[in-house]
Amino acid sequence: MRTRRRAYSTQRPADLGGGVWSVPVPIPGSPLGYTLVYAVESPAGPVLVDAGWNHEDAWTALRDGLAACGVDVREVRGVVVTHYHPDHAGLAGRVREESGGWIAMHEADAAIVRLMRGMPVDSHREFQAEMMRRAGAGAEAEAVRASERPDPPAQPDRELRDGDLIDLPGRVLRVVWTPGHTPGHVCLHLEDADRLFTGDHVLPDITPHIGIYPYDRQDVDPLENFLGSLTRVAGLGEAHALPAHEEPFADVAARAAEIRAHHEDKLLRLRDMMTGVAAEPLTIWQVAERMTWNRPWSDLAPMQRGLAAGEAAAHLRTLESRGAVRRAPGAPGDPVRFTATSQ
């Protein structure tokens, strides 16, 4: 797979011009390598876009990287979190402790953080195990009971909505709500420079995980939301993209169109596969096993299979909403199964 991901050891803080800097912050144990945290200058102090993973090495990299850009972490005015995932929100609380600044996050993700912070670790593990069992998993459902959960991120001080302006005096930084990767994912349009901080929504070579949790939900359609968000971002034109991973790139509209085409093709291939096994309703887990991933299914660890099942579920949900698949009848408590429709 073509990718612009490079080893974290090769990355350095960078002055991107126009009062914007990037600081690579490591993600321990992750193939992504690092999160690009951005600092945006203002007369009232810098604002960060994301903060990185909550780990001592990551904190050192963030603090020292900002210092290399002439930014004292104690002077940070606030942190805007593009979404609640730990490689983006993890250090926001520590930045707040050091600086006294605020944390801002979209209201939909802020609600998830409240839920996470109120859920004991054991309850979270039980929730995941039952979700995987309902998807048709076997031993993997038990394996998650022994897994570790990252500490939930800090609760934000400010909750954002689409179109809000960030508290950044002298600059125009506007919230563009882009649900899909998470319900409250946001991009941030620096309108005075026509730059778009894209978080995980639009990346130059890879595509973000789009999953549905619990897997068998029928009241949401995150993939369809994501596709709509891509169309919206494409409407911003050839804005220069500042993503959270890999590297900045030109023409966010063109890349958004590529990602949308990728998912539409994936939906077509999944529909054809489901049609080919129409006589055999499949569990979400069985569908995930038959889909193509960046590694063979046999090489995926239990948690990675769980993520793959979440993505399979999201694609099935979109096909269901479009009338291409339906849920097969089953006994209460049995894993949910899907079958192709006759259309």
CSV table of C-alpha atoms in Angstrom, one decimal:
chain,number,residue,atom,x,y,z
A,1,MET,CA,0.0,0.0,0.0
A,2,ARG,CA,1.3,3.4,-0.9
A,3,THR,CA,1.8,5.5,2.2
A,4,ARG,CA,3.6,8.6,3.3
A,5,ARG,CA,4.1,7.3,6.8
A,6,ARG,CA,7.7,7.5,7.9
A,7,ALA,CA,9.5,6.5,11.0
A,8,TYR,CA,8.9,8.8,13.9
A,9,SER,CA,12.7,9.1,14.3
A,10,THR,CA,12.8,11.0,11.0
A,11,GLN,CA,10.2,13.6,12.0
A,12,ARG,CA,11.0,17.1,13.2
A,13,PRO,CA,8.9,20.1,14.3
A,14,ALA,CA,8.2,22.3,11.3
A,15,ASP,CA,7.3,26.0,10.6
A,16,LEU,CA,4.6,25.8,8.0
A,17,GLY,CA,4.4,29.5,7.6
A,18,GLY,CA,1.5,31.9,8.3
A,19,GLY,CA,1.8,31.4,12.1
A,20,VAL,CA,1.3,27.6,11.9
A,21,TRP,CA,3.7,24.9,13.2
A,22,SER,CA,3.5,21.1,13.2
A,23,VAL,CA,4.9,18.9,16.0
A,24,PRO,CA,5.1,15.1,15.5
A,25,VAL,CA,4.1,13.3,18.7
A,26,PRO,CA,4.8,9.6,18.9
A,27,ILE,CA,2.1,6.9,19.4
A,28,PRO,CA,3.8,4.1,21.3
A,29,GLY,CA,3.3,0.7,19.7
A,30,SER,CA,1.2,2.0,16.8
A,31,PRO,CA,2.0,1.5,13.1
A,32,LEU,CA,0.8,5.0,12.6
A,33,GLY,CA,3.9,6.2,14.3
A,34,TYR,CA,2.9,9.7,15.3
A,35,THR,CA,0.2,12.3,15.5
A,36,LEU,CA,0.9,15.7,13.9
A,37,VAL,CA,-0.1,18.3,16.5
A,38,TYR,CA,-0.5,21.8,15.1
A,39,ALA,CA,0.0,25.1,16.9
A,40,VAL,CA,-1.8,28.2,15.5
A,41,GLU,CA,-0.4,31.5,16.5
A,42,SER,CA,-2.6,34.4,17.7
A,43,PRO,CA,-2.0,37.6,19.6
A,44,ALA,CA,-3.6,36.1,22.7
A,45,GLY,CA,-1.5,32.9,22.7
A,46,PRO,CA,-1.3,29.8,20.5
A,47,VAL,CA,-4.1,27.2,20.1
A,48,LEU,CA,-3.3,23.6,19.5
A,49,VAL,CA,-5.2,21.3,17.1
A,50,ASP,CA,-5.1,17.9,18.9
A,51,ALA,CA,-2.5,17.0,21.5
A,52,GLY,CA,-1.3,13.4,21.1
A,53,TRP,CA,-1.3,10.2,23.1
A,54,ASN,CA,-1.1,10.3,26.9
A,55,HIS,CA,2.3,8.8,27.4
A,56,GLU,CA,5.5,10.3,29.0
A,57,ASP,CA,7.5,10.1,25.8
A,58,ALA,CA,4.7,11.7,23.9
A,59,TRP,CA,4.5,14.5,26.5
A,60,THR,CA,8.2,15.2,26.2
A,61,ALA,CA,8.0,15.3,22.4
A,62,LEU,CA,5.0,17.7,22.5
A,63,ARG,CA,6.6,20.0,25.1
A,64,ASP,CA,10.0,20.1,23.5
A,65,GLY,CA,8.6,20.2,20.0
A,66,LEU,CA,6.5,23.3,20.8
A,67,ALA,CA,9.6,24.9,22.5
A,68,ALA,CA,11.6,24.3,19.2
A,69,CYS,CA,8.8,26.3,17.5
A,70,GLY,CA,9.1,29.1,20.0
A,71,VAL,CA,5.9,28.1,21.9
A,72,ASP,CA,5.9,27.5,25.6
A,73,VAL,CA,3.3,24.9,26.5
A,74,ARG,CA,2.4,27.0,29.6
A,75,GLU,CA,1.2,29.8,27.2
A,76,VAL,CA,-1.2,27.6,25.2
A,77,ARG,CA,-4.6,29.3,25.0
A,78,GLY,CA,-6.5,26.2,24.3
A,79,VAL,CA,-6.7,22.8,22.6
A,80,VAL,CA,-9.2,22.0,19.9
A,81,VAL,CA,-9.6,18.2,19.7
A,82,THR,CA,-10.7,17.0,16.3
A,83,HIS,CA,-12.1,13.8,17.9
A,84,TYR,CA,-12.0,11.9,21.1
A,85,HIS,CA,-9.6,9.1,20.1
A,86,PRO,CA,-6.5,8.7,22.4
A,87,ASP,CA,-3.9,9.7,19.8
A,88,HIS,CA,-5.6,13.0,19.5
A,89,ALA,CA,-7.2,13.8,22.8
A,90,GLY,CA,-4.9,11.9,25.2
A,91,LEU,CA,-2.6,14.8,26.3
A,92,ALA,CA,-5.2,17.6,26.1
A,93,GLY,CA,-5.8,17.3,29.9
A,94,ARG,CA,-2.1,17.6,30.7
A,95,VAL,CA,-1.8,20.7,28.5
A,96,ARG,CA,-4.8,22.2,30.4
A,97,GLU,CA,-3.0,21.5,33.7
A,98,GLU,CA,0.2,23.2,32.5
A,99,SER,CA,-1.4,26.2,30.8
A,100,GLY,CA,-4.8,26.7,32.4
A,101,GLY,CA,-6.2,26.8,28.9
A,102,TRP,CA,-9.4,25.3,27.7
A,103,ILE,CA,-10.2,22.1,25.8
A,104,ALA,CA,-12.8,22.2,23.1
A,105,MET,CA,-14.5,19.2,21.3
A,106,HIS,CA,-17.7,18.6,19.3
A,107,GLU,CA,-20.7,18.0,21.5
A,108,ALA,CA,-21.3,14.5,20.1
A,109,ASP,CA,-17.8,13.3,21.0
A,110,ALA,CA,-18.0,15.1,24.3
A,111,ALA,CA,-21.0,13.0,25.1
A,112,ILE,CA,-19.0,9.8,24.4
A,113,VAL,CA,-16.2,11.0,26.7
A,114,ARG,CA,-18.7,11.4,29.5
A,115,LEU,CA,-20.0,7.9,28.9
A,116,MET,CA,-16.5,6.5,28.8
A,117,ARG,CA,-15.4,8.3,32.0
A,118,GLY,CA,-18.5,7.0,33.8
A,119,MET,CA,-18.0,3.3,32.7
A,120,PRO,CA,-15.8,1.1,34.9
A,121,VAL,CA,-13.0,-0.8,33.0
A,122,ASP,CA,-14.7,-4.2,33.7
A,123,SER,CA,-18.0,-2.9,32.4
A,124,HIS,CA,-16.3,-1.7,29.2
A,125,ARG,CA,-14.6,-5.1,28.7
A,126,GLU,CA,-18.0,-6.9,29.2
A,127,PHE,CA,-19.6,-4.5,26.7
A,128,GLN,CA,-17.0,-5.3,24.1
A,129,ALA,CA,-17.1,-9.0,24.6
A,130,GLU,CA,-20.9,-9.1,24.3
A,131,MET,CA,-20.8,-6.9,21.2
A,132,MET,CA,-18.3,-9.3,19.6
A,133,ARG,CA,-20.4,-12.3,20.6
A,134,ARG,CA,-23.5,-10.7,19.0
A,135,ALA,CA,-21.4,-10.3,15.8
A,136,GLY,CA,-20.6,-14.0,15.7
A,137,ALA,CA,-17.1,-14.0,17.2
A,138,GLY,CA,-15.7,-17.0,19.0
A,139,ALA,CA,-12.6,-17.0,21.1
A,140,GLU,CA,-11.9,-13.3,20.2
A,141,ALA,CA,-14.9,-12.3,22.3
A,142,GLU,CA,-13.2,-13.8,25.4
A,143,ALA,CA,-9.8,-12.3,24.5
A,144,VAL,CA,-11.0,-8.7,24.8
A,145,ARG,CA,-11.9,-9.4,28.5
A,146,ALA,CA,-8.1,-9.4,29.2
A,147,SER,CA,-7.3,-6.4,27.1
A,148,GLU,CA,-6.3,-3.0,28.4
A,149,ARG,CA,-8.3,0.1,27.7
A,150,PRO,CA,-6.5,3.5,27.4
A,151,ASP,CA,-7.5,6.0,30.0
A,152,PRO,CA,-10.5,8.1,28.8
A,153,PRO,CA,-9.5,11.6,27.7
A,154,ALA,CA,-10.2,14.7,29.7
A,155,GLN,CA,-13.7,16.1,29.6
A,156,PRO,CA,-13.7,19.2,27.5
A,157,ASP,CA,-14.6,22.7,28.8
A,158,ARG,CA,-16.2,23.8,25.6
A,159,GLU,CA,-18.6,21.9,23.3
A,160,LEU,CA,-18.5,22.8,19.7
A,161,ARG,CA,-21.1,22.7,16.9
A,162,ASP,CA,-20.9,23.0,13.2
A,163,GLY,CA,-20.0,26.5,12.0
A,164,ASP,CA,-18.6,27.7,15.4
A,165,LEU,CA,-15.6,30.0,15.4
A,166,ILE,CA,-12.8,28.9,17.7
A,167,ASP,CA,-11.6,31.4,20.3
A,168,LEU,CA,-8.5,32.5,18.4
A,169,PRO,CA,-8.2,36.3,18.4
A,170,GLY,CA,-7.0,37.7,15.1
A,171,ARG,CA,-7.6,34.5,13.1
A,172,VAL,CA,-10.7,32.9,11.6
A,173,LEU,CA,-10.8,29.2,12.5
A,174,ARG,CA,-14.2,27.6,11.8
A,175,VAL,CA,-15.6,24.2,12.8
A,176,VAL,CA,-16.6,22.0,10.0
A,177,TRP,CA,-18.5,19.0,11.4
A,178,THR,CA,-17.5,15.8,9.6
A,179,PRO,CA,-19.1,12.8,11.3
A,180,GLY,CA,-18.1,9.3,10.3
A,181,HIS,CA,-14.8,8.3,11.8
A,182,THR,CA,-16.4,9.4,15.1
A,183,PRO,CA,-19.8,11.0,15.6
A,184,GLY,CA,-18.3,14.3,16.6
A,185,HIS,CA,-15.2,14.4,14.3
A,186,VAL,CA,-14.5,18.0,13.1
A,187,CYS,CA,-12.2,19.5,10.6
A,188,LEU,CA,-11.1,23.1,11.2
A,189,HIS,CA,-11.0,25.7,8.4
A,190,LEU,CA,-8.4,28.4,8.8
A,191,GLU,CA,-10.3,30.7,6.6
A,192,ASP,CA,-7.7,33.5,6.7
A,193,ALA,CA,-5.2,31.2,5.0
A,194,ASP,CA,-7.5,28.7,3.3
A,195,ARG,CA,-6.0,25.7,5.2
A,196,LEU,CA,-8.0,22.8,6.5
A,197,PHE,CA,-6.9,20.9,9.6
A,198,THR,CA,-8.4,17.5,8.6
A,199,GLY,CA,-7.8,15.3,11.7
A,200,ASP,CA,-8.4,11.8,10.5
A,201,HIS,CA,-11.2,12.7,8.1
A,202,VAL,CA,-9.0,13.1,5.0
A,203,LEU,CA,-5.5,11.7,5.0
A,204,PRO,CA,-3.1,11.7,2.0
A,205,ASP,CA,-2.7,8.0,1.4
A,206,ILE,CA,-4.6,5.9,4.0
A,207,THR,CA,-8.3,6.0,4.9
A,208,PRO,CA,-9.7,6.3,8.4
A,209,HIS,CA,-11.5,3.5,10.2
A,210,ILE,CA,-15.2,3.8,9.8
A,211,GLY,CA,-17.0,1.4,12.2
A,212,ILE,CA,-20.3,1.0,14.0
A,213,TYR,CA,-20.5,0.2,17.7
A,214,PRO,CA,-22.3,-1.8,18.9
A,215,TYR,CA,-22.0,-3.7,15.6
A,216,ASP,CA,-25.7,-4.4,15.2
A,217,ARG,CA,-27.1,-0.9,15.7
A,218,GLN,CA,-29.8,0.2,13.3
A,219,ASP,CA,-30.3,3.8,14.4
A,220,VAL,CA,-27.1,5.2,12.9
A,221,ASP,CA,-25.2,5.0,9.6
A,222,PRO,CA,-21.7,6.2,10.1
A,223,LEU,CA,-20.4,5.3,6.7
A,224,GLU,CA,-23.1,7.2,4.9
A,225,ASN,CA,-22.4,10.1,7.3
A,226,PHE,CA,-18.7,9.9,6.4
A,227,LEU,CA,-19.5,9.9,2.6
A,228,GLY,CA,-21.6,13.0,3.1
A,229,SER,CA,-18.8,14.6,5.1
A,230,LEU,CA,-16.4,13.9,2.3
A,231,THR,CA,-18.7,15.6,-0.2
A,232,ARG,CA,-19.0,18.6,2.1
A,233,VAL,CA,-15.2,18.9,2.5
A,234,ALA,CA,-14.8,18.6,-1.2
A,235,GLY,CA,-17.0,21.7,-1.5
A,236,LEU,CA,-14.3,23.7,0.2
A,237,GLY,CA,-12.2,23.4,-3.0
A,238,GLU,CA,-8.5,23.1,-3.3
A,239,ALA,CA,-7.7,24.1,0.3
A,240,HIS,CA,-4.4,22.9,1.6
A,241,ALA,CA,-4.8,20.0,4.0
A,242,LEU,CA,-3.1,19.7,7.4
A,243,PRO,CA,-3.9,16.1,8.4
A,244,ALA,CA,-3.2,14.4,11.8
A,245,HIS,CA,-1.1,11.7,10.2
A,246,GLU,CA,1.4,11.3,7.4
A,247,GLU,CA,2.0,14.8,6.0
A,248,PRO,CA,0.3,18.0,4.7
A,249,PHE,CA,-0.9,17.9,1.1
A,250,ALA,CA,-2.5,20.0,-1.5
A,251,ASP,CA,-6.1,19.9,-2.9
A,252,VAL,CA,-8.3,18.4,-0.2
A,253,ALA,CA,-11.2,18.2,-2.6
A,254,ALA,CA,-9.4,15.8,-4.9
A,255,ARG,CA,-8.4,13.5,-2.1
A,256,ALA,CA,-11.9,13.5,-0.6
A,257,ALA,CA,-13.3,12.4,-4.0
A,258,GLU,CA,-10.7,9.5,-4.1
A,259,ILE,CA,-11.7,8.3,-0.6
A,260,ARG,CA,-15.4,8.4,-1.5
A,261,ALA,CA,-14.8,6.4,-4.7
A,262,HIS,CA,-12.8,3.8,-2.6
A,263,HIS,CA,-15.7,3.2,-0.3
A,264,GLU,CA,-18.3,3.1,-3.0
A,265,ASP,CA,-16.2,0.4,-4.7
A,266,LYS,CA,-15.9,-1.4,-1.4
A,267,LEU,CA,-19.7,-1.3,-1.1
A,268,LEU,CA,-20.2,-2.7,-4.6
A,269,ARG,CA,-17.7,-5.6,-3.9
A,270,LEU,CA,-19.5,-6.4,-0.6
A,271,ARG,CA,-22.9,-6.3,-2.3
A,272,ASP,CA,-21.6,-8.7,-4.9
A,273,MET,CA,-20.2,-11.0,-2.3
A,274,MET,CA,-23.4,-11.1,-0.3
A,275,THR,CA,-25.4,-11.8,-3.5
A,276,GLY,CA,-23.1,-14.7,-4.3
A,277,VAL,CA,-23.9,-16.4,-0.9
A,278,ALA,CA,-27.6,-15.3,-0.9
A,279,ALA,CA,-28.7,-18.7,0.3
A,280,GLU,CA,-26.5,-18.5,3.4
A,281,PRO,CA,-27.2,-15.6,5.8
A,282,LEU,CA,-23.8,-14.4,7.3
A,283,THR,CA,-22.9,-13.0,10.7
A,284,ILE,CA,-21.0,-9.8,10.8
A,285,TRP,CA,-17.9,-11.8,11.8
A,286,GLN,CA,-18.3,-14.1,8.8
A,287,VAL,CA,-18.6,-11.1,6.5
A,288,ALA,CA,-15.5,-9.5,7.9
A,289,GLU,CA,-13.6,-12.8,7.4
A,290,ARG,CA,-14.5,-12.6,3.7
A,291,MET,CA,-13.6,-9.0,3.1
A,292,THR,CA,-10.1,-7.8,2.0
A,293,TRP,CA,-7.9,-6.1,4.7
A,294,ASN,CA,-4.3,-4.9,4.6
A,295,ARG,CA,-3.3,-8.2,6.0
A,296,PRO,CA,-4.7,-11.7,5.9
A,297,TRP,CA,-7.5,-12.4,8.4
A,298,SER,CA,-5.3,-15.1,10.0
A,299,ASP,CA,-2.6,-12.5,10.8
A,300,LEU,CA,-5.0,-10.1,12.6
A,301,ALA,CA,-4.9,-10.0,16.4
A,302,PRO,CA,-8.3,-10.3,18.2
A,303,MET,CA,-8.6,-6.5,18.7
A,304,GLN,CA,-7.7,-5.9,15.0
A,305,ARG,CA,-10.4,-8.4,14.0
A,306,GLY,CA,-12.8,-6.5,16.2
A,307,LEU,CA,-12.0,-3.3,14.3
A,308,ALA,CA,-12.4,-5.1,11.0
A,309,ALA,CA,-15.8,-6.4,12.2
A,310,GLY,CA,-16.8,-2.8,13.1
A,311,GLU,CA,-15.9,-1.7,9.6
A,312,ALA,CA,-17.8,-4.6,8.0
A,313,ALA,CA,-20.8,-3.7,10.1
A,314,ALA,CA,-20.7,-0.1,8.9
A,315,HIS,CA,-20.6,-1.2,5.3
A,316,LEU,CA,-23.4,-3.7,5.9
A,317,ARG,CA,-25.5,-0.9,7.6
A,318,THR,CA,-25.1,1.4,4.5
A,319,LEU,CA,-26.1,-1.4,2.2
A,320,GLU,CA,-29.0,-2.1,4.4
A,321,SER,CA,-30.1,1.5,4.3
A,322,ARG,CA,-29.8,1.4,0.5
A,323,GLY,CA,-31.9,-1.7,0.4
A,324,ALA,CA,-29.2,-4.1,-0.9
A,325,VAL,CA,-29.1,-6.4,2.2
A,326,ARG,CA,-31.4,-7.2,5.0
A,327,ARG,CA,-31.3,-8.8,8.5
A,328,ALA,CA,-32.3,-12.4,8.5
A,329,PRO,CA,-34.8,-13.6,11.1
A,330,GLY,CA,-33.3,-15.2,14.2
A,331,ALA,CA,-34.0,-16.2,17.7
A,332,PRO,CA,-33.5,-13.6,20.5
A,333,GLY,CA,-29.9,-13.5,21.6
A,334,ASP,CA,-28.5,-15.1,18.5
A,335,PRO,CA,-25.9,-13.3,16.5
A,336,VAL,CA,-27.4,-11.0,13.9
A,337,ARG,CA,-27.1,-12.3,10.3
A,338,PHE,CA,-27.4,-10.5,7.0
A,339,THR,CA,-28.5,-11.7,3.6
A,340,ALA,CA,-28.7,-10.0,0.1
A,341,THR,CA,-32.1,-8.7,-1.1
A,342,SER,CA,-33.5,-9.6,-4.4
A,343,GLN,CA,-32.9,-6.2,-6.0
